[in-house]
Amino acid sequence: MHFKQLTAVPILLALAACNPQTTSSTASWVSAMNNRAPTETTIYVCHAFGCQLKYGYRFTKADLAKLKRILRAGSKNPQAERKAIGNAVAWFEKRVGPIIGSDKDKGGLDMKNAGVPGQMDCIDEASNTTSLISFAQKHGFLKYHKVQSPVARGYFLDGRYPHATAVILDTENNERYAVDSWIYDNGVFPKIKPLKDWMAETPSRG
């Protein structure tokens, strides 16, 4: 395993150990990644595995209008908004990809690319998805969901490779959902499913 990837493992193990304690605050996650929370105009994109590299992407007026349109398409009900959130994640990955080289990012466990600029592990993906949802929430684009801190599953000892995901809370029924973009290549609609089901999955690719 590449050295830079090893730096993310203790974080994943700690998250896996305390996953039932997920909270709405993402501050501790941002701090652990040595990252920056999104501002009114900028999202800090993690890449190179374990959030080793960060790129500050400043939204244009057109970007902001596009994100708003994507998410407003889900205003009918929570299920529609989850689909809209998935579309927003896929759109943002495609938007940023050519700039930082993540348009070539491969989904799933891909250790040989650890430390390569533009390639992303689950830490990067969970961070970026969380940042995007936080950004959308900050701008009032979400009607039925709130961002939560990422969680992880797997301990090695239980036969599962540690794996993290972004999380959203459905404010209508108080159920949490995983938003997992790591398992697919860049720009592909992420897996969105109840967090309890995501937690129960065995394969690392889930």
Short mmCIF file of C-alpha atoms in Angstrom, two decimals:
data_model
loop_
_atom_site.label_atom_id
_atom_site.label_comp_id
_atom_site.label_asym_id
_atom_site.label_seq_id
_atom_site.Cartn_x
_atom_site.Cartn_y
_atom_site.Cartn_z
CA MET A 1 0.00 0.00 0.00
CA HIS A 2 1.29 3.45 -0.88
CA PHE A 3 2.55 5.56 2.06
CA LYS A 4 0.16 8.44 1.40
CA GLN A 5 -2.78 6.08 1.47
CA LEU A 6 -1.71 4.82 4.88
CA THR A 7 -2.25 8.29 6.31
CA ALA A 8 -5.99 7.97 5.67
CA VAL A 9 -6.41 4.55 7.29
CA PRO A 10 -6.37 5.68 10.97
CA ILE A 11 -9.04 8.26 10.14
CA LEU A 12 -11.20 5.63 8.47
CA LEU A 13 -10.80 3.22 11.37
CA ALA A 14 -11.75 5.90 13.87
CA LEU A 15 -14.79 6.82 11.81
CA ALA A 16 -15.82 3.20 11.50
CA ALA A 17 -15.56 2.75 15.25
CA CYS A 18 -17.87 5.68 15.99
CA ASN A 19 -20.20 5.68 12.99
CA PRO A 20 -23.42 5.56 15.06
CA GLN A 21 -22.45 8.95 16.48
CA THR A 22 -22.75 10.78 13.16
CA THR A 23 -23.66 14.43 13.64
CA SER A 24 -24.70 17.30 11.43
CA SER A 25 -21.44 19.13 12.12
CA THR A 26 -18.79 18.61 9.46
CA ALA A 27 -16.20 20.80 11.23
CA SER A 28 -14.29 17.90 12.82
CA TRP A 29 -14.08 16.11 9.46
CA VAL A 30 -12.78 19.23 7.71
CA SER A 31 -10.20 19.69 10.47
CA ALA A 32 -9.08 16.05 10.33
CA MET A 33 -8.54 16.37 6.59
CA ASN A 34 -6.58 19.59 7.08
CA ASN A 35 -9.02 21.02 4.58
CA ARG A 36 -11.12 24.20 4.44
CA ALA A 37 -14.89 24.40 4.66
CA PRO A 38 -16.64 25.82 1.58
CA THR A 39 -17.22 29.56 1.53
CA GLU A 40 -19.97 31.50 -0.23
CA THR A 41 -18.03 31.25 -3.49
CA THR A 42 -15.45 28.46 -3.22
CA ILE A 43 -15.26 24.71 -2.67
CA TYR A 44 -11.94 23.13 -1.73
CA VAL A 45 -11.58 19.92 -3.72
CA CYS A 46 -9.50 17.08 -2.21
CA HIS A 47 -7.48 14.74 -4.42
CA ALA A 48 -4.34 12.55 -4.51
CA PHE A 49 -5.75 10.24 -1.76
CA GLY A 50 -6.32 11.19 1.86
CA CYS A 51 -6.96 14.81 0.89
CA GLN A 52 -3.22 15.23 0.32
CA LEU A 53 -3.84 17.94 -2.28
CA LYS A 54 -6.56 20.60 -2.33
CA TYR A 55 -7.80 22.83 -5.10
CA GLY A 56 -9.92 25.90 -4.42
CA TYR A 57 -12.62 25.94 -7.08
CA ARG A 58 -14.38 29.31 -7.30
CA PHE A 59 -17.92 29.13 -8.64
CA THR A 60 -18.84 31.39 -11.50
CA LYS A 61 -22.31 32.93 -11.70
CA ALA A 62 -23.12 30.35 -14.36
CA ASP A 63 -21.95 27.51 -12.08
CA LEU A 64 -24.10 28.76 -9.23
CA ALA A 65 -27.14 29.07 -11.50
CA LYS A 66 -26.52 25.57 -12.87
CA LEU A 67 -26.27 24.02 -9.40
CA LYS A 68 -29.46 25.81 -8.37
CA ARG A 69 -31.33 24.51 -11.44
CA ILE A 70 -30.16 20.93 -10.85
CA LEU A 71 -31.28 20.93 -7.22
CA ARG A 72 -34.54 22.80 -7.79
CA ALA A 73 -35.52 19.96 -10.14
CA GLY A 74 -35.87 17.85 -6.99
CA SER A 75 -38.22 20.19 -5.15
CA LYS A 76 -41.28 17.90 -5.45
CA ASN A 77 -40.36 15.50 -2.63
CA PRO A 78 -37.36 14.04 -0.72
CA GLN A 79 -36.87 11.18 -3.17
CA ALA A 80 -36.71 13.61 -6.09
CA GLU A 81 -34.27 15.80 -4.18
CA ARG A 82 -31.96 12.84 -3.52
CA LYS A 83 -31.90 12.19 -7.25
CA ALA A 84 -31.14 15.87 -7.82
CA ILE A 85 -28.31 15.71 -5.28
CA GLY A 86 -26.85 12.76 -7.18
CA ASN A 87 -27.10 14.72 -10.43
CA ALA A 88 -25.36 17.67 -8.76
CA VAL A 89 -22.49 15.46 -7.57
CA ALA A 90 -22.04 14.00 -11.06
CA TRP A 91 -22.18 17.48 -12.64
CA PHE A 92 -19.62 18.95 -10.24
CA GLU A 93 -17.20 16.05 -10.77
CA LYS A 94 -17.39 16.63 -14.53
CA ARG A 95 -17.00 20.39 -14.05
CA VAL A 96 -13.86 20.16 -11.91
CA GLY A 97 -12.38 17.04 -13.52
CA PRO A 98 -10.50 18.61 -16.44
CA ILE A 99 -9.03 21.27 -14.16
CA ILE A 100 -7.36 18.99 -11.60
CA GLY A 101 -7.12 15.82 -13.70
CA SER A 102 -9.87 13.94 -11.87
CA ASP A 103 -11.71 13.40 -15.15
CA LYS A 104 -9.45 10.33 -15.37
CA ASP A 105 -10.25 9.15 -11.84
CA LYS A 106 -11.24 5.50 -11.59
CA GLY A 107 -13.86 4.24 -9.19
CA GLY A 108 -13.32 1.74 -6.40
CA LEU A 109 -10.18 0.38 -4.79
CA ASP A 110 -7.26 1.51 -6.96
CA MET A 111 -4.17 1.54 -4.74
CA LYS A 112 -1.67 1.96 -7.57
CA ASN A 113 -2.90 5.53 -8.06
CA ALA A 114 -2.41 6.58 -4.43
CA GLY A 115 -0.76 10.00 -4.31
CA VAL A 116 -1.37 10.72 -8.00
CA PRO A 117 -2.82 14.23 -8.52
CA GLY A 118 -6.40 14.01 -9.74
CA GLN A 119 -6.96 10.48 -8.45
CA MET A 120 -9.31 10.14 -5.49
CA ASP A 121 -9.84 7.64 -2.72
CA CYS A 122 -12.98 7.45 -0.58
CA ILE A 123 -11.63 10.12 1.80
CA ASP A 124 -11.36 12.58 -1.10
CA GLU A 125 -14.75 11.59 -2.51
CA ALA A 126 -16.55 11.82 0.84
CA SER A 127 -14.90 15.19 1.49
CA ASN A 128 -15.81 16.63 -1.89
CA THR A 129 -19.38 15.41 -1.86
CA THR A 130 -19.82 16.75 1.68
CA SER A 131 -18.36 20.10 0.63
CA LEU A 132 -20.68 20.35 -2.37
CA ILE A 133 -23.78 19.52 -0.31
CA SER A 134 -22.64 21.97 2.39
CA PHE A 135 -22.19 24.63 -0.28
CA ALA A 136 -25.68 23.97 -1.67
CA GLN A 137 -27.14 24.08 1.84
CA LYS A 138 -25.36 27.38 2.54
CA HIS A 139 -27.04 28.86 -0.54
CA GLY A 140 -30.48 27.57 0.41
CA PHE A 141 -30.76 25.14 -2.51
CA LEU A 142 -31.92 22.16 -0.43
CA LYS A 143 -35.54 21.75 0.68
CA TYR A 144 -35.72 18.28 2.25
CA HIS A 145 -32.17 17.41 3.32
CA LYS A 146 -29.31 18.58 5.51
CA VAL A 147 -25.64 17.67 5.25
CA GLN A 148 -24.17 15.34 7.89
CA SER A 149 -20.61 14.42 8.80
CA PRO A 150 -19.18 11.52 6.73
CA VAL A 151 -19.03 8.03 8.22
CA ALA A 152 -17.04 4.87 7.51
CA ARG A 153 -17.54 1.11 7.61
CA GLY A 154 -15.07 -1.76 7.77
CA TYR A 155 -12.26 -2.50 10.21
CA PHE A 156 -10.03 -4.98 8.31
CA LEU A 157 -10.69 -7.38 11.22
CA ASP A 158 -14.29 -7.78 10.10
CA GLY A 159 -13.14 -8.69 6.59
CA ARG A 160 -14.05 -5.33 5.09
CA TYR A 161 -11.69 -2.66 3.81
CA PRO A 162 -12.39 0.69 5.56
CA HIS A 163 -14.54 2.88 3.35
CA ALA A 164 -16.07 6.34 3.94
CA THR A 165 -19.08 8.06 2.46
CA ALA A 166 -20.83 11.41 2.55
CA VAL A 167 -24.17 11.46 4.39
CA ILE A 168 -27.39 13.46 4.13
CA LEU A 169 -30.36 13.60 6.50
CA ASP A 170 -33.92 13.47 5.17
CA THR A 171 -35.64 16.05 7.37
CA GLU A 172 -39.09 14.61 6.57
CA ASN A 173 -38.49 11.18 8.12
CA ASN A 174 -35.16 11.75 9.94
CA GLU A 175 -33.47 8.97 7.97
CA ARG A 176 -29.85 9.24 6.91
CA TYR A 177 -28.66 8.36 3.42
CA ALA A 178 -25.21 7.54 2.09
CA VAL A 179 -24.10 9.47 -0.99
CA ASP A 180 -21.20 7.34 -2.23
CA SER A 181 -19.41 8.49 -5.38
CA TRP A 182 -16.16 6.58 -4.74
CA ILE A 183 -17.33 3.29 -6.24
CA TYR A 184 -17.80 4.78 -9.72
CA ASP A 185 -15.57 6.62 -12.17
CA ASN A 186 -15.54 10.42 -12.24
CA GLY A 187 -18.82 12.05 -13.20
CA VAL A 188 -21.05 9.02 -12.70
CA PHE A 189 -24.24 9.28 -10.64
CA PRO A 190 -23.34 8.16 -7.08
CA LYS A 191 -24.93 5.39 -5.06
CA ILE A 192 -27.57 6.90 -2.78
CA LYS A 193 -29.23 4.57 -0.30
CA PRO A 194 -30.29 4.40 3.36
CA LEU A 195 -27.18 4.61 5.51
CA LYS A 196 -28.18 1.56 7.53
CA ASP A 197 -28.19 -0.50 4.30
CA TRP A 198 -24.88 0.97 3.16
CA MET A 199 -23.34 0.13 6.54
CA ALA A 200 -24.44 -3.51 6.23
CA GLU A 201 -22.81 -4.07 2.85
CA THR A 202 -19.83 -6.43 2.82
CA PRO A 203 -17.76 -5.79 -0.33
CA SER A 204 -15.47 -2.76 -0.32
CA ARG A 205 -17.00 -1.76 -3.64
CA GLY A 206 -20.46 -1.99 -2.07
#
